[in-house]
CSV table of C-alpha atoms and ligand atoms in Angstrom, one decimal:
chain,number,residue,atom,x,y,z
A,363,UNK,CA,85.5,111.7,201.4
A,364,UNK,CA,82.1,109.9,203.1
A,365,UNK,CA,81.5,107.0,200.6
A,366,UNK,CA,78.0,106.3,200.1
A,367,UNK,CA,77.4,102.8,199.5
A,368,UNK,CA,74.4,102.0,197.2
A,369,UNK,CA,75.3,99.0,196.0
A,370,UNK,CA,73.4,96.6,198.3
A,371,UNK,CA,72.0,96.4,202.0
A,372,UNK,CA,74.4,93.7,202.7
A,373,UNK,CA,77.2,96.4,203.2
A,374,UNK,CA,75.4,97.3,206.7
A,375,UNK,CA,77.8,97.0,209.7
A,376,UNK,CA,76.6,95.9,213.3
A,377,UNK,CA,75.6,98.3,215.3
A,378,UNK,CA,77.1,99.1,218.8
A,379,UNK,CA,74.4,97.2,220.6
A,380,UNK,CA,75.3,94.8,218.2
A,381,UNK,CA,79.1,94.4,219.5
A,382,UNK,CA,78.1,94.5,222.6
A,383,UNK,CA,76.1,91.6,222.5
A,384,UNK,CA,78.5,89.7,220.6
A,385,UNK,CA,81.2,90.2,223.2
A,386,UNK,CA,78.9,89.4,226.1
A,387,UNK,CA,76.9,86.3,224.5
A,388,UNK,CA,77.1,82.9,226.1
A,389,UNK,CA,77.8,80.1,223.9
A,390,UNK,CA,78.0,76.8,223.8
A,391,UNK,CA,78.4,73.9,221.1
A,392,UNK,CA,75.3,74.1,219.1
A,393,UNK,CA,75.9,71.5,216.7
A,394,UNK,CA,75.0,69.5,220.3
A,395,UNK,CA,71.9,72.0,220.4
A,396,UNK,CA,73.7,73.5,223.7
A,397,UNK,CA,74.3,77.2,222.3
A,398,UNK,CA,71.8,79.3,224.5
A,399,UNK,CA,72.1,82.1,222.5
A,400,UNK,CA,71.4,80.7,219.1
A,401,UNK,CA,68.4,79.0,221.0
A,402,UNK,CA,67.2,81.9,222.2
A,403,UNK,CA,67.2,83.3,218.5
A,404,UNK,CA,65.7,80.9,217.1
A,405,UNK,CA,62.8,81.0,219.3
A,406,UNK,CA,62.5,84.7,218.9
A,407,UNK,CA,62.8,84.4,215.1
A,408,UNK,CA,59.5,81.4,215.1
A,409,UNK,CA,57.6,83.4,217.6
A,410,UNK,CA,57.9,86.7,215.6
A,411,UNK,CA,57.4,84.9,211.7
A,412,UNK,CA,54.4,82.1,213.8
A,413,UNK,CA,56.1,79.1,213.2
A,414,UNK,CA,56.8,75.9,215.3
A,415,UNK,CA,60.4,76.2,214.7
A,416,UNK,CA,63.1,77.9,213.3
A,417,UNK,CA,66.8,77.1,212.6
A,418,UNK,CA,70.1,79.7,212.4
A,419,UNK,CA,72.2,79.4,208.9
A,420,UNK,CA,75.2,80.9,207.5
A,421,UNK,CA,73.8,82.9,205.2
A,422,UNK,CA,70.3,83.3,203.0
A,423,UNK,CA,71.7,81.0,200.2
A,424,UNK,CA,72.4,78.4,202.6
A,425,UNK,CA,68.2,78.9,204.3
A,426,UNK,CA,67.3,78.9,200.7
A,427,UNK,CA,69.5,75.3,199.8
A,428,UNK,CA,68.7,73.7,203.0
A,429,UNK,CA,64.8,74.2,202.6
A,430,UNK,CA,65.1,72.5,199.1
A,431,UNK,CA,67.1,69.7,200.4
A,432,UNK,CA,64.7,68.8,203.2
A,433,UNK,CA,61.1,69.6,200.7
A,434,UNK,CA,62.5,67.6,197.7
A,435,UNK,CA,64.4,64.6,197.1
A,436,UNK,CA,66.9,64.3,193.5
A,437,UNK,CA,65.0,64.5,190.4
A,438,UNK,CA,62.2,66.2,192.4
A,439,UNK,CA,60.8,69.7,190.4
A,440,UNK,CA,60.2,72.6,191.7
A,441,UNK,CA,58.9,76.1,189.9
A,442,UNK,CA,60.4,78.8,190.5
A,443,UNK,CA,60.0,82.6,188.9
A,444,UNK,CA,62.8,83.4,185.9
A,445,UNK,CA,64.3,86.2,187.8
A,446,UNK,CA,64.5,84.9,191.5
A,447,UNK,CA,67.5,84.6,193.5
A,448,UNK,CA,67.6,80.9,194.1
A,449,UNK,CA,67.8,80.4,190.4
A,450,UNK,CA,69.9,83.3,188.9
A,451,UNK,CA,72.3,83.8,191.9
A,452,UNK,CA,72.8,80.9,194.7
A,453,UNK,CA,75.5,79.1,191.6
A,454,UNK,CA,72.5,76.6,191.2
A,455,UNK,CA,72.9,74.9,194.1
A,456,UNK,CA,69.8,72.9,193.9
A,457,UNK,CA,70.8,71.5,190.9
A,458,UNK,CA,74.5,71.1,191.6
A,459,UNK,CA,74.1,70.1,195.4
A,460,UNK,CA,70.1,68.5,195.3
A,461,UNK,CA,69.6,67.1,191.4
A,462,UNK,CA,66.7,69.3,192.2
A,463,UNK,CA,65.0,70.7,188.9
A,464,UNK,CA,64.2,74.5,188.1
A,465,UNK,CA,61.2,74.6,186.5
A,466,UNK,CA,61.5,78.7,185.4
A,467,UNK,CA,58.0,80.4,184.7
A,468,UNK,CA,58.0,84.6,184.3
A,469,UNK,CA,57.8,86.6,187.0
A,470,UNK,CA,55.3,89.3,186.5
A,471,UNK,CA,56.9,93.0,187.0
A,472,UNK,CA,55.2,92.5,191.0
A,473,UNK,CA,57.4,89.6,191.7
A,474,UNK,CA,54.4,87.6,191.4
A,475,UNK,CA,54.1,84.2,189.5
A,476,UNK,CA,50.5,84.9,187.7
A,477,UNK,CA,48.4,81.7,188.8
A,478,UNK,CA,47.6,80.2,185.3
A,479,UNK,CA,51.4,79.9,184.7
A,480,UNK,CA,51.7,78.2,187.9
A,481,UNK,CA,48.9,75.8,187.4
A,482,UNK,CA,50.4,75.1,184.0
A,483,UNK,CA,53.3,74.3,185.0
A,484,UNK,CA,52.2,71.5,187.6
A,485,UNK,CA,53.3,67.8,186.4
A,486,UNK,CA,50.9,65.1,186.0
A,487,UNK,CA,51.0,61.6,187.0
A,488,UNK,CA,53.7,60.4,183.9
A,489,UNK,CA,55.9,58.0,184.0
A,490,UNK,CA,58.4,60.0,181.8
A,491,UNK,CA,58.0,63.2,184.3
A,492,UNK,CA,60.1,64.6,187.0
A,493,UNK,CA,57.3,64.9,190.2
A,494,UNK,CA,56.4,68.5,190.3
A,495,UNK,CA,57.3,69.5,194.6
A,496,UNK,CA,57.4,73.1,195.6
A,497,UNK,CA,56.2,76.7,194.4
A,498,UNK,CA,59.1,79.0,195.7
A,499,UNK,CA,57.8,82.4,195.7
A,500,UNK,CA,60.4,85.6,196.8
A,501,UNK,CA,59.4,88.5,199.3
A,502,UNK,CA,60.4,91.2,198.9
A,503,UNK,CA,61.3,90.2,195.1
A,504,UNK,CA,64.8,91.8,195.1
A,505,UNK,CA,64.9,91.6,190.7
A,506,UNK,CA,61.7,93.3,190.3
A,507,UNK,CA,62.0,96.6,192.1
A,508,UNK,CA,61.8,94.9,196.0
A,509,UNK,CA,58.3,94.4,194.9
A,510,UNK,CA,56.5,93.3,198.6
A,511,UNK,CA,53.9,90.2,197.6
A,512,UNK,CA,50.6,90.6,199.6
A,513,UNK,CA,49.5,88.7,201.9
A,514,UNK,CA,46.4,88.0,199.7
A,515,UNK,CA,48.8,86.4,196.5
A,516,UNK,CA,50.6,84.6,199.4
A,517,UNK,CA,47.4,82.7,200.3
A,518,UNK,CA,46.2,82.2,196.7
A,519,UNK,CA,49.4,80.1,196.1
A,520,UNK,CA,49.1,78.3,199.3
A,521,UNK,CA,45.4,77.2,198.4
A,522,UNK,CA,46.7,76.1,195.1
A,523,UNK,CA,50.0,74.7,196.1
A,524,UNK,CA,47.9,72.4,198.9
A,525,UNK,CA,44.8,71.3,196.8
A,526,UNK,CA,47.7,69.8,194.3
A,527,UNK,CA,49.9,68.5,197.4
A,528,UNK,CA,52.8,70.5,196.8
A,529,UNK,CA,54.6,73.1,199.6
A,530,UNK,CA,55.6,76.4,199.3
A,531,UNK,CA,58.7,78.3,200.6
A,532,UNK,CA,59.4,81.5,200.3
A,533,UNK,CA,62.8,83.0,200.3
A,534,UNK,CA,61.8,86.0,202.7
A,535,UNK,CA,65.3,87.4,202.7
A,536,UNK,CA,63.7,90.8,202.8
A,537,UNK,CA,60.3,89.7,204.7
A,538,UNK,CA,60.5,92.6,207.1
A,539,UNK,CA,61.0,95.0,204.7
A,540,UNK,CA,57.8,93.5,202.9
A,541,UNK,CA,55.9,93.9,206.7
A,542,UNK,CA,56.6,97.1,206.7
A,543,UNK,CA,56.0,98.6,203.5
A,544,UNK,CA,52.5,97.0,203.3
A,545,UNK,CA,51.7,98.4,207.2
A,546,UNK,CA,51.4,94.0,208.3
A,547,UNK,CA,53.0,91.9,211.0
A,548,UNK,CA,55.7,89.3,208.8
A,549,UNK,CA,53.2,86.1,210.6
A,550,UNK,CA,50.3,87.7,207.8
A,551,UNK,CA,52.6,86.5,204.8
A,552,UNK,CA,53.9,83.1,207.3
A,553,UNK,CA,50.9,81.8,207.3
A,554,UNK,CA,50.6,81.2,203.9
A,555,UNK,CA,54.1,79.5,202.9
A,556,UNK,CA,55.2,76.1,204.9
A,557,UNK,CA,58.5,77.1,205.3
A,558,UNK,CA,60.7,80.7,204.6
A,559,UNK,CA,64.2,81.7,205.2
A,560,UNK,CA,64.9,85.6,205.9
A,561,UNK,CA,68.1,87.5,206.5
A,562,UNK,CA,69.6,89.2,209.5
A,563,UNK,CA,72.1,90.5,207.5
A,564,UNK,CA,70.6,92.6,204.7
A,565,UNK,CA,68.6,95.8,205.9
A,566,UNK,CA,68.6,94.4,210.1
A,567,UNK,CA,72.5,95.2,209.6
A,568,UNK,CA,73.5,92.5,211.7
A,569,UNK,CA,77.0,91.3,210.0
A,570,UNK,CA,75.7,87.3,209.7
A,571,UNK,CA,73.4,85.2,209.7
A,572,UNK,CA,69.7,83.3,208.3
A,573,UNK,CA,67.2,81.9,209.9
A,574,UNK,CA,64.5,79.0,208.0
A,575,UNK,CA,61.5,79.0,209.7
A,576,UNK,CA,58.7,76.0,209.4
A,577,UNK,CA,57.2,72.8,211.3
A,578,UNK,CA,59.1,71.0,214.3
A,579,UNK,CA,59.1,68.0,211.7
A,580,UNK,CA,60.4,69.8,208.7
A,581,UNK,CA,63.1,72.0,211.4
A,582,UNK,CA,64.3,68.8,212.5
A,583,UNK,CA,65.1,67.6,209.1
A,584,UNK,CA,66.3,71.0,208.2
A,585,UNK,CA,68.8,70.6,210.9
A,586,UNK,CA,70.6,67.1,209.6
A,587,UNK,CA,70.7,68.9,205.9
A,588,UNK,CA,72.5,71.7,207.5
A,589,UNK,CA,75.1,69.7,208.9
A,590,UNK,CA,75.1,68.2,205.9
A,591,UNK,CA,76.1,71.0,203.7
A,592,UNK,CA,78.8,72.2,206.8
A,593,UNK,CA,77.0,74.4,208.4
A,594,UNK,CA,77.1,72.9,211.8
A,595,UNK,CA,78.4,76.4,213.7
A,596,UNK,CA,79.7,75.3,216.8
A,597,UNK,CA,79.7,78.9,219.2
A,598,UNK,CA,77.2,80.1,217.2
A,599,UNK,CA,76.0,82.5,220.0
A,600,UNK,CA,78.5,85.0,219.0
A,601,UNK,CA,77.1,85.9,216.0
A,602,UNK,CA,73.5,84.9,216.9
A,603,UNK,CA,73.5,87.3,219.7
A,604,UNK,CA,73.7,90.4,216.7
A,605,UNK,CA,70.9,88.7,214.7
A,606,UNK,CA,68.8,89.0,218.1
A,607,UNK,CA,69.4,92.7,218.5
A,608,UNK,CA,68.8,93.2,214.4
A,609,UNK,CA,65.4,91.2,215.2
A,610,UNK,CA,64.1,93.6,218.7
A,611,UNK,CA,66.1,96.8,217.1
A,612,UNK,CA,66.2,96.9,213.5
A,613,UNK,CA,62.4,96.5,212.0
A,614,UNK,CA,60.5,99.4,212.1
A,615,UNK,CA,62.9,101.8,211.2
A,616,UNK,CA,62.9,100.1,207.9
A,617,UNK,CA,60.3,102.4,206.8
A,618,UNK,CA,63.4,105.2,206.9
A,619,UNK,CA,64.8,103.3,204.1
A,620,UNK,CA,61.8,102.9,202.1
A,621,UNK,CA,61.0,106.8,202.4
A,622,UNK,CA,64.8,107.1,201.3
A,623,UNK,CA,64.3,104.7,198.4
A,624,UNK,CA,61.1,106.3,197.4
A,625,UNK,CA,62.9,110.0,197.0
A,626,UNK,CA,65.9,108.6,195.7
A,627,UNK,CA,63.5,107.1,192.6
A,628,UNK,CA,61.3,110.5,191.9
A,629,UNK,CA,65.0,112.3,191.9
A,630,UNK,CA,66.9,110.2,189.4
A,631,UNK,CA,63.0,109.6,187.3
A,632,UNK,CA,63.6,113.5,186.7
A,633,UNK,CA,67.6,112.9,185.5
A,634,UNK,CA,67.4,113.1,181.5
A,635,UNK,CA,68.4,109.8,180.1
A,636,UNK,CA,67.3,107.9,183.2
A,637,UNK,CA,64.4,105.7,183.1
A,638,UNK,CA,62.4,104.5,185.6
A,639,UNK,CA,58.7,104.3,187.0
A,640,UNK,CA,59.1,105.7,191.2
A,641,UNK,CA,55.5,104.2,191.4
A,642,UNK,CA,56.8,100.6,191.8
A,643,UNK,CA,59.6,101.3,193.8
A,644,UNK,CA,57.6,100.1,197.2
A,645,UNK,CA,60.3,99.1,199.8
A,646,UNK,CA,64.3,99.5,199.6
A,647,UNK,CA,65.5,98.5,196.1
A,648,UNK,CA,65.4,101.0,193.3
A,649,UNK,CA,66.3,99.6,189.6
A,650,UNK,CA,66.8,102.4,186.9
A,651,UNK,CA,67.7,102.0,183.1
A,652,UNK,CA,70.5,104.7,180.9
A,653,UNK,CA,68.5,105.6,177.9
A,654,UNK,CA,71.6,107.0,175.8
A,655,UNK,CA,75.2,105.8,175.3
A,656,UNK,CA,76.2,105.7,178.8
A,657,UNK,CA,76.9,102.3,180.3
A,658,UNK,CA,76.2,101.7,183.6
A,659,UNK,CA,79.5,100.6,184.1
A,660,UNK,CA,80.6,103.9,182.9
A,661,UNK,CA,78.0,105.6,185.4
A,662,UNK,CA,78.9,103.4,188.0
A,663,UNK,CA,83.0,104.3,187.5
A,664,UNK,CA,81.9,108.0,187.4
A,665,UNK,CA,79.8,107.8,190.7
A,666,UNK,CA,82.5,106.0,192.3
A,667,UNK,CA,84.8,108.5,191.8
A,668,UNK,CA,82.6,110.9,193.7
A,669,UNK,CA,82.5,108.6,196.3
A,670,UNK,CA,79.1,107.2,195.7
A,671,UNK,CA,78.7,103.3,194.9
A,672,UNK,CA,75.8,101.9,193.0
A,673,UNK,CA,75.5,98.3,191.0
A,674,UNK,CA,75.8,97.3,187.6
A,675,UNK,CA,73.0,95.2,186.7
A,676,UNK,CA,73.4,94.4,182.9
A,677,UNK,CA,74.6,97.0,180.0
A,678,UNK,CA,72.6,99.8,180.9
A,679,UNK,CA,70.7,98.7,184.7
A,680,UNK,CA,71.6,99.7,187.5
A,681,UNK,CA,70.5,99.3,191.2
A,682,UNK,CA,70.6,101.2,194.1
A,683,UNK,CA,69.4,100.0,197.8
A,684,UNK,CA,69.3,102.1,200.6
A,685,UNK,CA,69.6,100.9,204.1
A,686,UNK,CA,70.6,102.1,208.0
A,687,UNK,CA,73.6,103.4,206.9
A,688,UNK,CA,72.5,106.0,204.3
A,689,UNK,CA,71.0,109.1,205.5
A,690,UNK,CA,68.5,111.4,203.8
A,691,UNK,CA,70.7,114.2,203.1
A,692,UNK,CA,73.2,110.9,201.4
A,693,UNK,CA,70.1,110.7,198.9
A,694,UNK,CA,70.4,114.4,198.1
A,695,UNK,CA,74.0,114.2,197.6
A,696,UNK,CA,73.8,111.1,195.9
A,697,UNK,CA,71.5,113.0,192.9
A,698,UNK,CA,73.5,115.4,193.1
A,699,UNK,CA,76.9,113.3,192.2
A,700,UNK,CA,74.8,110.8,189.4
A,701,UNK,CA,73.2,114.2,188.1
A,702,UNK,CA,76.3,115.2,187.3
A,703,UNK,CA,77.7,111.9,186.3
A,704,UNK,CA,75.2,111.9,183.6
A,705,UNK,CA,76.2,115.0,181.7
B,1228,TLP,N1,71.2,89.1,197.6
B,1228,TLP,C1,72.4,90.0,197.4
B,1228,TLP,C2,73.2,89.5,196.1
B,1228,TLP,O1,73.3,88.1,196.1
B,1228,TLP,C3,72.5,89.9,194.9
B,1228,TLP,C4,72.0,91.4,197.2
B,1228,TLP,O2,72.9,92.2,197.2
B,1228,TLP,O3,70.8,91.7,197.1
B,1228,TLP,N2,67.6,85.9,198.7
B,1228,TLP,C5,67.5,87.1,198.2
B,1228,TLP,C6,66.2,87.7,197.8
B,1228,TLP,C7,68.6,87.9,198.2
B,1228,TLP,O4,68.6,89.2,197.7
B,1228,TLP,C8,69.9,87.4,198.6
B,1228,TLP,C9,71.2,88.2,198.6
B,1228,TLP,C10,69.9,86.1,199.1
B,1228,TLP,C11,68.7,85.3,199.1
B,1228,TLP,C12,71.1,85.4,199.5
B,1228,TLP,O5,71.6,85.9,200.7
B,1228,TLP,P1,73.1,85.6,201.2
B,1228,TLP,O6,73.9,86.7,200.4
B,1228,TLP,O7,73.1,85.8,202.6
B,1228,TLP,O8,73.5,84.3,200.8
């Protein structure tokens, strides 16, 4: 039996261009900054997002940790949406790791942080107050529906984070995706935020690997937080050299797994006892809801045994993400299996 994995784009495996540039890549010690072909990514990865600099991580919860630790210092605040992924699921790192402060406001069903809450939540000048740092924002917003932020909202926050002197990252783990769906180059979002991190490993299938993209200055100090935290990589080039084929290959065919996501939404929005709007499902991540008894564990244990994997999100959520290893007619057969899952 073909399983077809719904359950995140994370299960994408490299390609064979992929391998092959893994096997050939030359390397050297980049902790000493002598790794050519994590050099070479990193360049790529600044020139594509327009900024000065970039810097090659583990992982997107180690871009998202390692821009907090170079933006704030302890008992710094930041604010931060209820339902992104730096606060509900990188194990609070910033708190545990940085003494750094969530300061949760809603996030609106767009992903967005509306304005008013933002300003609102801004510290004064008080001597019994933690000193309010950052806005993080999230692009795509992977909890509400992939929702792709515009560049518009993008600059709105930057002109409010700078007239208060705060920065802005954004955790662009899905950033392309966000490009794509809206029909903009990633730099039209970049502009607006003074660092972001996106993933190489998510829907650009390469099997490892972040990149934090911001000033020469703030790179620099990026780089001494990441050896701080052990990510010092050594022959990074191995693994660098896939990310650099997921950057020049892996992009525009994105839109494959949007158009995938978008059918895959009207076909379970027609399932009785599924609810869910197809409308806001914009880029690769579809969320849906069991109305009845059914948990989605249940679903979920069902589906499985017809060989098709999807995520349990809470009692009754459940999430589905396509990517480049799920095929149109793997949609079909996917309603097909939850269709019959359901009855
Ligand atoms: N998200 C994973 C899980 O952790 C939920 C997924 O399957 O979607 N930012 C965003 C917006 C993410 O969705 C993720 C991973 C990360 C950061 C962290 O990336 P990794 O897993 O590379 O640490």
């Amino acid at each position: 039996m073909n399983t077809i994995d719904l359950r995140s784009d994370t299960v994408t495996l490299p390609t064979p261009q992929m391998r092959a540039a893994m096997a050939n890549a030359q390397v050297g010690d980049d902790v000493m900054g002598e790794d050519p072909t994590v050099n070479r990514l990193e360049e790529i990865a600044a020139s594509r997002i327009k900024k000065d600099a970039a810097l090659f991580v583990a992982s997107g919860t180690m871009a998202n940790l390692v821009a907090l630790l170079t933006h704030c210092a302890r008992g710094d605040e930041i604010i931060v949406g209820d339902k992104a992924h730096s606060f509900i699921n990188e194990v609070g790192g910033m708190a545990a790791l940085g003494g750094i402060i969530p300061r949760t406001i809603p996030n609106q069903p767009d992903g967005t942080l509306a304005l008013g809450d933002i300003t609102n939540a801004i510290r004064g000048d008080n001597v019994h107050w933690p000193p309010t740092k950052l806005i993080a924002l999230e692009n795509t917003h992977n909890a509400c529906n992939g929702s792709p932020l515009t560049p518009e909202y993008h600059k709105a926050v930057s002109d409010l984070a700078h007239a208060r002197n705060l920065r802005v990252h954004t955790d662009g783990a899905r950033i392309f995706n966000a490009a794509v769906a809206l029909g903009v180059p990633a730099s039209e979002f970049t502009q607006y935020t003074d660092s972001i991190s996106f993933c190489l490993s998510k829907g650009l299938s390469a099997p490892v690997g972040s990149l934090l993209c911001g000033t020469r200055e703030f790179i620099a100090e990026a780089r001494r937080q990441r050896k701080m935290v052990g990510g010092g990589m050594r022959q990074a080039g191995i693994i660098a050299a896939a990310g650099i084929v997921a950057l020049e290959t892996m992009v525009e065919r994105l839109a494959d797994d949007h158009a995938n996501a978008r059918r895959l939404a009207e076909g379970l929005a027609a399932i009785p006892g599924i609810a869910l709007d197809p409308a806001r499902m914009k880029t690769n991540i579809v969320f849906f809801d069991l109305t009845g008894a059914l948990t989605a564990r249940q679903l979920a244990e069902r589906a499985a045994r017809d060989g098709v994997l999807i995520g349990v999100n809470g009692e009754r959520r459940i999430r589905a993400v396509t990517h480049c290893g799920i095929a149109r007619e793997d949609i079909e057969t996917a309603l097909r299996v939850i269709n019959r899952a359901m009855k």
